[in-house]
Amino acid sequence: MSARTLAGSTGAAQATVLGIGAYRPARVVPNAELVDAIDSSDEWIQQRSGIRTRRFAGPEESVQMMSVAAAREALAHAGIDAGQVDGVIVATVSHMMQTPAIAPAIAHELGCDQPVAFDISAACAGFCHGVGLAADMVRGGSAHHVLVIGVERLTDILDRSDRGTAFIFADGAGAVVVGPSDTPGIGPVVWGSDGEQFDYIRQTQDWRDVMTSDSPTMPALTMQGAAVFRWASFAMAKVGLEALDRAGVTVDDLDCFVPHQANMRITDAMARSMKLPASVRIARDVADQGNTSAASVPLALHRMVQEGDARSGDLALLIAFGAGLAYAAQVVVVP
Ligand code: COA
C-alpha cells in the first residue's frame, strides 16, 4: 500500500440554473397534415394526446443549428460568455452520426474554450439526466459553468405511417446554463431505469440488421403505447414525489410542474396521483409542440418563463421519462 494520498477535488457550495433558452423550428404542422397517412382524425389525436400542432424542422434546422440557437439564448439569459463555459452536455437520440458526439462541434461553434463536451443517450429522460450531471460537476469541482442542451430532430427517425408514433413526436431544442451558487438551486436528482421494459420504446432495427438487409430501410421509432402510458402515469408520480421529498419540500411549496411533454393525459394522470394543489402551474407545451423527447422539458419551462407562468425564484419540479425505460427528476429554482 502506498502512503501517498491524492489531492481531492471540491467545487462550488451549490449549483443552480442560471439561464434558459429554446429553439422552435419554424414550420408548424397541424394534425390535419398527418391524419391521412395514419387513418386518424384531428379529434382523435387531440382527445388521446392533447396535441393540436407540432413543429417539424426544415433542412437547415439541424441538431447543431437548433442547439446553438437555444444555447446562445440560455447564455445571454444567464449573462455568461461562451468562453466561461467549461462543460457542454448534449442529450439527444437523433444526432445521426454514431461518432463523434455532437457536443464538441456545438461547443466549438459557440466559441467555448476546449470544454469537456459529450452526448448522453437517455432518450426523453436525457435533459434531466444532464441537469443532474451538471449540478454534480459544478459541486464536485470538475466544471464551473455547464451548458445542458436537450435537442431532437425526431422527424429523421419517424415513420409517418405508424399510427402509434407519427402524431406524437416532433423537433426542437432547449438549453440551460448550470453554474455555482451559495444556496441550492437544483435539488437532489432522483433517477433510475427499468431495463426489464427495455423494448417498450425502441428503434425498429439495429444498424447491423439494416446493413445486411436485402431492402434496407431507415430505422424508425416504435412504441408500445398503452404499456408506456400505464408505466408513465403511475410509476413516475412516485418518482416526482420522491424528488420533492429529497429536496425537502412538499407539493404545497411547489409553483410549477414541468413534466416531460409526452402526452397531456399522462401529465394530468401524474398531477392527480401526486395530488398537486390547484395553485401549481402545469406545463402544457405538448399541445403546440408535440413530444420532442430530450428537448421537451427545457422547451416547456422556457414557454412558462416567457408567458409569465414561471417566475424567477419559483420552485419547479422537472421530471422526464422514456425509452430505457429511464427516468430522472429534480426540483429547481426558476432562473
Ligand atoms: N388514430 C386513430 N385511431 C387509432 C390510432 C390513431 N393514430 N391509433 C390507434 N387507434 C385505434 C386503434 O385501432 C384502436 O381501435 P379499436 O378500439 O377500434 O380497435 C383504438 O384506437 C385503441 O388503440 P390502442 O393502440 O390501444 O390506442 P391507445 O388508446 O393506447 O392510444 C396512444 C394510443 C399512443 C395515444 C396511447 O397509447 C398513448 O398515449 N401512449 C403513451 C404514448 C406516449 O406518450 N409516449 C411517449 C413516452 S416518451
Short mmCIF file of C-alpha atoms and ligand atoms in Angstrom, two decimals:
data_model
loop_
_atom_site.label_atom_id
_atom_site.label_comp_id
_atom_site.label_asym_id
_atom_site.label_seq_id
_atom_site.Cartn_x
_atom_site.Cartn_y
_atom_site.Cartn_z
CA MET A 1 0.00 0.00 0.00
CA SER A 2 1.31 3.39 -0.97
CA ALA A 3 1.44 6.06 1.73
CA ARG A 4 0.83 8.74 -0.87
CA THR A 5 -2.58 10.41 -0.97
CA LEU A 6 -4.16 12.22 -3.88
CA ALA A 7 -5.49 15.74 -3.77
CA GLY A 8 -9.28 15.67 -3.67
CA SER A 9 -11.46 17.93 -5.75
CA THR A 10 -14.06 20.27 -4.35
CA GLY A 11 -16.34 22.61 -6.20
CA ALA A 12 -18.97 25.22 -5.51
CA ALA A 13 -21.11 25.04 -2.39
CA GLN A 14 -24.20 24.56 -4.51
CA ALA A 15 -25.38 24.60 -8.13
CA THR A 16 -28.20 26.47 -9.80
CA VAL A 17 -29.81 27.10 -13.19
CA LEU A 18 -28.54 30.50 -14.36
CA GLY A 19 -30.38 30.85 -17.67
CA ILE A 20 -32.63 29.12 -20.17
CA GLY A 21 -33.05 29.23 -23.95
CA ALA A 22 -35.06 27.47 -26.65
CA TYR A 23 -35.32 26.96 -30.37
CA ARG A 24 -38.61 26.00 -32.02
CA PRO A 25 -38.50 25.08 -35.71
CA ALA A 26 -40.35 27.49 -37.98
CA ARG A 27 -42.77 25.02 -39.57
CA VAL A 28 -45.97 24.44 -37.61
CA VAL A 29 -47.64 21.15 -38.54
CA PRO A 30 -51.32 20.73 -37.64
CA ASN A 31 -52.89 17.32 -37.06
CA ALA A 32 -54.76 17.72 -40.36
CA GLU A 33 -51.47 17.33 -42.23
CA LEU A 34 -50.76 13.91 -40.67
CA VAL A 35 -54.12 12.17 -40.38
CA ASP A 36 -54.45 10.70 -43.88
CA ALA A 37 -51.27 8.62 -43.62
CA ILE A 38 -52.39 7.07 -40.30
CA ASP A 39 -56.15 6.85 -40.87
CA SER A 40 -56.79 9.16 -37.92
CA SER A 41 -58.52 12.46 -37.17
CA ASP A 42 -57.73 15.78 -35.53
CA GLU A 43 -60.36 14.98 -32.90
CA TRP A 44 -58.87 11.53 -32.05
CA ILE A 45 -55.35 12.92 -31.74
CA GLN A 46 -56.41 15.82 -29.54
CA GLN A 47 -58.51 13.59 -27.32
CA ARG A 48 -55.81 10.89 -26.89
CA SER A 49 -52.74 13.10 -26.66
CA GLY A 50 -53.73 16.76 -26.26
CA ILE A 51 -51.60 17.60 -29.31
CA ARG A 52 -53.01 20.24 -31.72
CA THR A 53 -49.87 21.15 -33.64
CA ARG A 54 -46.18 20.35 -33.53
CA ARG A 55 -43.01 21.75 -35.13
CA PHE A 56 -41.06 19.88 -37.81
CA ALA A 57 -37.54 21.04 -38.62
CA GLY A 58 -36.62 22.09 -42.15
CA PRO A 59 -33.36 21.09 -43.88
CA GLU A 60 -31.37 23.97 -42.34
CA GLU A 61 -32.67 23.32 -38.85
CA SER A 62 -30.10 20.68 -37.97
CA VAL A 63 -29.42 19.26 -34.50
CA GLN A 64 -26.36 21.52 -34.29
CA MET A 65 -28.13 24.65 -35.58
CA MET A 66 -31.06 24.29 -33.16
CA SER A 67 -28.71 23.53 -30.25
CA VAL A 68 -26.53 26.57 -30.90
CA ALA A 69 -29.58 28.85 -31.11
CA ALA A 70 -31.04 27.54 -27.83
CA ALA A 71 -27.65 27.67 -26.11
CA ARG A 72 -26.99 31.28 -27.20
CA GLU A 73 -30.27 32.39 -25.66
CA ALA A 74 -29.53 30.48 -22.45
CA LEU A 75 -26.06 32.08 -22.22
CA ALA A 76 -27.47 35.56 -22.79
CA HIS A 77 -30.17 34.97 -20.16
CA ALA A 78 -27.50 33.75 -17.72
CA GLY A 79 -25.16 36.66 -18.52
CA ILE A 80 -22.36 34.15 -19.19
CA ASP A 81 -19.92 34.29 -22.14
CA ALA A 82 -19.27 31.14 -24.15
CA GLY A 83 -15.64 31.43 -23.03
CA GLN A 84 -16.69 30.84 -19.42
CA VAL A 85 -18.38 27.54 -20.28
CA ASP A 86 -16.17 24.59 -19.41
CA GLY A 87 -18.74 21.84 -19.86
CA VAL A 88 -21.25 21.04 -22.62
CA ILE A 89 -23.66 18.12 -22.25
CA VAL A 90 -25.98 17.32 -25.14
CA ALA A 91 -28.92 14.97 -24.59
CA THR A 92 -30.23 13.58 -27.86
CA VAL A 93 -31.17 10.40 -29.71
CA SER A 94 -31.34 12.00 -33.13
CA HIS A 95 -27.77 13.07 -33.88
CA MET A 96 -27.27 10.89 -36.93
CA MET A 97 -23.59 10.11 -36.50
CA GLN A 98 -22.64 7.17 -34.34
CA THR A 99 -19.39 9.00 -33.59
CA PRO A 100 -18.20 11.61 -32.82
CA ALA A 101 -20.67 13.13 -30.40
CA ILE A 102 -22.25 16.41 -31.50
CA ALA A 103 -21.37 18.25 -28.24
CA PRO A 104 -17.77 19.21 -29.18
CA ALA A 105 -18.94 20.68 -32.52
CA ILE A 106 -21.67 22.69 -30.78
CA ALA A 107 -19.19 23.91 -28.16
CA HIS A 108 -16.76 24.95 -30.91
CA GLU A 109 -19.42 26.86 -32.86
CA LEU A 110 -20.46 28.64 -29.65
CA GLY A 111 -16.86 29.69 -29.04
CA CYS A 112 -16.24 27.72 -25.86
CA ASP A 113 -12.58 27.13 -24.99
CA GLN A 114 -11.94 23.36 -25.07
CA PRO A 115 -14.67 22.39 -22.61
CA VAL A 116 -15.47 18.83 -21.60
CA ALA A 117 -18.19 18.06 -24.14
CA PHE A 118 -20.14 14.85 -24.62
CA ASP A 119 -23.55 13.47 -25.57
CA ILE A 120 -25.77 11.40 -23.34
CA SER A 121 -28.29 8.87 -24.59
CA ALA A 122 -31.17 8.65 -22.14
CA ALA A 123 -33.92 9.45 -24.66
CA CYS A 124 -36.78 11.53 -23.28
CA ALA A 125 -35.17 11.48 -19.82
CA GLY A 126 -31.87 12.84 -21.15
CA PHE A 127 -32.25 16.52 -20.27
CA CYS A 128 -32.96 15.84 -16.58
CA HIS A 129 -30.02 13.40 -16.55
CA GLY A 130 -27.91 16.25 -17.95
CA VAL A 131 -29.05 18.70 -15.28
CA GLY A 132 -28.29 16.11 -12.58
CA LEU A 133 -24.82 15.50 -14.00
CA ALA A 134 -24.09 19.20 -14.48
CA ALA A 135 -25.06 20.01 -10.89
CA ASP A 136 -22.76 17.23 -9.64
CA MET A 137 -19.92 18.52 -11.85
CA VAL A 138 -20.28 22.08 -10.52
CA ARG A 139 -20.48 20.90 -6.90
CA GLY A 140 -17.75 18.31 -7.40
CA GLY A 141 -15.33 20.81 -8.92
CA SER A 142 -14.93 19.28 -12.38
CA ALA A 143 -16.61 22.25 -14.13
CA HIS A 144 -17.77 25.77 -13.33
CA HIS A 145 -20.40 26.54 -15.95
CA VAL A 146 -22.08 23.72 -17.82
CA LEU A 147 -24.42 24.07 -20.77
CA VAL A 148 -27.05 21.35 -20.81
CA ILE A 149 -28.82 21.03 -24.15
CA GLY A 150 -31.77 18.79 -24.99
CA VAL A 151 -32.25 18.57 -28.75
CA GLU A 152 -34.11 16.34 -31.19
CA ARG A 153 -34.87 16.07 -34.89
CA LEU A 154 -37.15 13.10 -34.39
CA THR A 155 -38.69 13.56 -37.82
CA ASP A 156 -35.50 11.94 -39.20
CA ILE A 157 -36.45 8.69 -37.44
CA LEU A 158 -40.22 8.95 -37.62
CA ASP A 159 -42.35 6.52 -39.61
CA ARG A 160 -45.07 8.85 -40.94
CA SER A 161 -47.36 5.83 -41.45
CA ASP A 162 -47.07 4.47 -37.89
CA ARG A 163 -50.36 5.13 -36.07
CA GLY A 164 -48.71 4.93 -32.63
CA THR A 165 -45.94 7.49 -33.12
CA ALA A 166 -46.43 9.67 -36.23
CA PHE A 167 -48.64 12.23 -34.47
CA ILE A 168 -46.64 12.29 -31.21
CA PHE A 169 -43.01 13.09 -31.95
CA ALA A 170 -41.50 16.38 -33.16
CA ASP A 171 -38.38 18.57 -33.30
CA GLY A 172 -36.77 21.36 -31.25
CA ALA A 173 -34.07 22.31 -28.76
CA GLY A 174 -33.86 23.70 -25.23
CA ALA A 175 -30.85 24.63 -23.12
CA VAL A 176 -29.89 25.76 -19.65
CA VAL A 177 -26.67 27.04 -18.09
CA VAL A 178 -25.84 25.38 -14.76
CA GLY A 179 -23.38 27.22 -12.54
CA PRO A 180 -22.25 27.83 -8.96
CA SER A 181 -24.36 29.36 -6.18
CA ASP A 182 -24.31 29.80 -2.42
CA THR A 183 -27.74 28.28 -1.90
CA PRO A 184 -29.18 25.16 -3.58
CA GLY A 185 -30.88 25.96 -6.88
CA ILE A 186 -31.00 22.36 -8.06
CA GLY A 187 -32.31 19.75 -5.65
CA PRO A 188 -31.04 16.16 -5.42
CA VAL A 189 -31.74 14.18 -8.57
CA VAL A 190 -33.90 11.05 -8.32
CA TRP A 191 -33.07 8.86 -11.30
CA GLY A 192 -33.05 5.28 -12.41
CA SER A 193 -34.09 2.83 -15.08
CA ASP A 194 -36.26 -0.23 -15.56
CA GLY A 195 -34.39 -2.35 -18.10
CA GLU A 196 -36.97 -5.13 -17.86
CA GLN A 197 -39.11 -2.90 -20.09
CA PHE A 198 -36.15 -2.15 -22.37
CA ASP A 199 -38.16 -2.70 -25.56
CA TYR A 200 -41.23 -0.56 -24.79
CA ILE A 201 -39.82 2.33 -26.87
CA ARG A 202 -37.10 1.48 -29.34
CA GLN A 203 -35.58 1.77 -32.77
CA THR A 204 -37.21 -0.75 -35.13
CA GLN A 205 -33.92 -2.39 -36.22
CA ASP A 206 -30.29 -2.12 -35.17
CA TRP A 207 -27.77 -0.88 -37.73
CA ARG A 208 -26.33 -4.34 -38.46
CA ASP A 209 -29.79 -5.60 -39.42
CA VAL A 210 -30.20 -2.58 -41.69
CA MET A 211 -26.86 -3.16 -43.38
CA THR A 212 -27.43 -6.86 -44.00
CA SER A 213 -30.99 -6.44 -45.22
CA ASP A 214 -31.79 -7.02 -48.91
CA SER A 215 -34.06 -3.97 -48.88
CA PRO A 216 -32.67 -1.65 -46.21
CA THR A 217 -34.98 0.97 -44.71
CA MET A 218 -34.23 3.71 -42.25
CA PRO A 219 -34.90 2.51 -38.67
CA ALA A 220 -37.77 4.35 -37.00
CA LEU A 221 -39.10 4.85 -33.50
CA THR A 222 -41.63 2.29 -32.34
CA MET A 223 -43.53 2.21 -29.07
CA GLN A 224 -45.87 0.01 -27.07
CA GLY A 225 -48.12 2.98 -26.41
CA ALA A 226 -50.55 1.54 -23.89
CA ALA A 227 -47.79 -0.05 -21.76
CA VAL A 228 -45.77 3.19 -21.78
CA PHE A 229 -48.89 5.11 -20.85
CA ARG A 230 -49.54 2.90 -17.79
CA TRP A 231 -45.92 2.99 -16.64
CA ALA A 232 -45.54 6.76 -17.03
CA SER A 233 -48.88 7.63 -15.42
CA PHE A 234 -48.31 5.65 -12.23
CA ALA A 235 -44.63 4.90 -11.60
CA MET A 236 -43.48 8.43 -12.46
CA ALA A 237 -45.75 10.15 -9.93
CA LYS A 238 -43.83 8.32 -7.18
CA VAL A 239 -40.53 9.49 -8.63
CA GLY A 240 -41.80 13.08 -8.67
CA LEU A 241 -42.89 12.89 -5.04
CA GLU A 242 -39.51 11.41 -4.09
CA ALA A 243 -37.72 14.31 -5.80
CA LEU A 244 -39.81 16.75 -3.75
CA ASP A 245 -39.03 14.82 -0.58
CA ARG A 246 -35.30 14.71 -1.31
CA ALA A 247 -35.37 18.48 -1.90
CA GLY A 248 -37.09 18.97 1.47
CA VAL A 249 -40.28 20.48 0.04
CA THR A 250 -43.88 19.35 -0.45
CA VAL A 251 -46.45 19.81 -3.18
CA ASP A 252 -47.70 22.85 -1.25
CA ASP A 253 -44.34 24.59 -1.73
CA LEU A 254 -44.31 23.97 -5.45
CA ASP A 255 -45.07 26.72 -8.01
CA CYS A 256 -44.63 24.84 -11.30
CA PHE A 257 -44.81 21.27 -12.53
CA VAL A 258 -42.79 20.66 -15.70
CA PRO A 259 -43.10 17.00 -16.72
CA HIS A 260 -41.76 15.53 -19.95
CA GLN A 261 -44.25 16.60 -22.61
CA ALA A 262 -45.18 13.06 -23.64
CA ASN A 263 -48.91 13.33 -23.73
CA MET A 264 -51.44 15.60 -21.98
CA ARG A 265 -53.25 12.63 -20.45
CA ILE A 266 -50.04 11.37 -18.82
CA THR A 267 -49.41 14.87 -17.41
CA ASP A 268 -52.95 15.01 -15.98
CA ALA A 269 -52.71 11.49 -14.51
CA MET A 270 -49.40 12.35 -12.81
CA ALA A 271 -50.76 15.61 -11.40
CA ARG A 272 -53.76 13.73 -9.98
CA SER A 273 -51.62 10.93 -8.49
CA MET A 274 -49.30 13.47 -6.89
CA LYS A 275 -52.30 15.44 -5.56
CA LEU A 276 -50.85 18.71 -6.82
CA PRO A 277 -52.81 21.68 -5.45
CA ALA A 278 -54.68 23.81 -7.99
CA SER A 279 -52.17 26.61 -7.37
CA VAL A 280 -49.36 24.63 -9.08
CA ARG A 281 -48.98 25.81 -12.69
CA ILE A 282 -48.59 22.87 -15.07
CA ALA A 283 -46.56 22.91 -18.31
CA ARG A 284 -48.72 22.08 -21.32
CA ASP A 285 -46.31 22.79 -24.14
CA VAL A 286 -47.14 19.43 -25.77
CA ALA A 287 -50.35 20.93 -27.21
CA ASP A 288 -48.41 23.12 -29.66
CA GLN A 289 -45.01 21.47 -29.72
CA GLY A 290 -45.63 17.71 -29.68
CA ASN A 291 -43.28 15.35 -27.86
CA THR A 292 -39.70 16.48 -28.50
CA SER A 293 -38.06 13.83 -26.29
CA ALA A 294 -34.87 15.28 -24.73
CA ALA A 295 -35.91 18.84 -25.70
CA SER A 296 -39.35 18.73 -24.15
CA VAL A 297 -38.65 19.74 -20.53
CA PRO A 298 -36.49 22.81 -21.31
CA LEU A 299 -38.89 23.87 -24.09
CA ALA A 300 -41.84 23.59 -21.70
CA LEU A 301 -40.08 25.50 -18.91
CA HIS A 302 -38.96 28.15 -21.40
CA ARG A 303 -42.54 28.72 -22.53
CA MET A 304 -43.69 29.06 -18.91
CA VAL A 305 -40.96 31.64 -18.25
CA GLN A 306 -41.84 33.55 -21.43
CA GLU A 307 -45.56 33.58 -20.67
CA GLY A 308 -45.09 34.54 -17.01
CA ASP A 309 -46.33 31.18 -15.66
CA ALA A 310 -42.89 30.54 -14.13
CA ARG A 311 -41.23 33.49 -12.42
CA SER A 312 -37.65 33.89 -11.28
CA GLY A 313 -37.30 32.25 -7.87
CA ASP A 314 -40.26 29.90 -8.31
CA LEU A 315 -39.83 26.24 -7.39
CA ALA A 316 -40.37 23.90 -10.35
CA LEU A 317 -40.46 20.12 -10.34
CA LEU A 318 -38.84 18.74 -13.51
CA ILE A 319 -39.43 15.10 -14.38
CA ALA A 320 -38.54 13.26 -17.55
CA PHE A 321 -39.00 9.64 -18.60
CA GLY A 322 -38.87 7.47 -21.69
CA ALA A 323 -37.01 4.77 -23.60
CA GLY A 324 -34.83 2.55 -21.49
CA LEU A 325 -37.04 2.82 -19.53
CA ALA A 326 -35.07 5.68 -17.98
CA TYR A 327 -36.24 8.49 -15.72
CA ALA A 328 -34.88 11.48 -13.78
CA ALA A 329 -36.44 14.23 -11.67
CA GLN A 330 -35.28 17.21 -9.64
CA VAL A 331 -36.68 20.38 -8.12
CA VAL A 332 -35.09 23.55 -9.49
CA VAL A 333 -35.33 27.24 -8.73
CA VAL A 334 -36.51 29.01 -11.89
CA PRO A 335 -33.79 31.39 -13.20
N1 COA B 1 -55.71 7.28 -34.91
C1 COA B 1 -56.95 6.78 -34.79
N2 COA B 1 -57.21 5.62 -34.16
C2 COA B 1 -56.16 4.93 -33.66
C3 COA B 1 -54.84 5.40 -33.79
C4 COA B 1 -54.63 6.63 -34.45
N3 COA B 1 -53.41 7.17 -34.60
N4 COA B 1 -54.01 4.52 -33.18
C5 COA B 1 -54.79 3.54 -32.71
N5 COA B 1 -56.07 3.79 -32.99
C6 COA B 1 -57.26 2.98 -32.65
C7 COA B 1 -56.97 1.52 -32.64
O1 COA B 1 -57.19 0.95 -33.91
C8 COA B 1 -57.99 1.02 -31.64
O2 COA B 1 -59.25 0.94 -32.25
P1 COA B 1 -60.32 -0.19 -31.81
O3 COA B 1 -60.65 0.09 -30.38
O4 COA B 1 -61.45 0.05 -32.73
O5 COA B 1 -59.61 -1.49 -32.01
C9 COA B 1 -58.05 2.15 -30.61
O6 COA B 1 -57.60 3.33 -31.30
C10 COA B 1 -57.18 1.92 -29.41
O7 COA B 1 -55.89 1.52 -29.86
P2 COA B 1 -54.65 1.50 -28.89
O8 COA B 1 -53.42 1.11 -29.66
O9 COA B 1 -54.99 0.70 -27.66
O10 COA B 1 -54.53 3.04 -28.58
P3 COA B 1 -54.39 3.76 -27.18
O11 COA B 1 -55.69 4.03 -26.58
O12 COA B 1 -53.36 3.07 -26.34
O13 COA B 1 -53.82 5.16 -27.66
C11 COA B 1 -51.69 6.25 -27.75
C12 COA B 1 -52.59 5.21 -28.37
C13 COA B 1 -50.35 6.21 -28.48
C14 COA B 1 -52.33 7.62 -27.88
C15 COA B 1 -51.52 5.91 -26.24
O14 COA B 1 -51.15 4.59 -26.07
C16 COA B 1 -50.54 6.79 -25.59
O15 COA B 1 -50.76 7.95 -25.43
N6 COA B 1 -49.41 6.20 -25.10
C17 COA B 1 -48.35 6.91 -24.49
C18 COA B 1 -47.53 7.40 -25.56
C19 COA B 1 -46.55 8.42 -25.12
O16 COA B 1 -46.90 9.46 -24.67
N7 COA B 1 -45.31 8.07 -25.26
C20 COA B 1 -44.24 8.94 -25.02
C21 COA B 1 -43.48 8.45 -23.87
S1 COA B 1 -41.87 9.08 -24.00
#
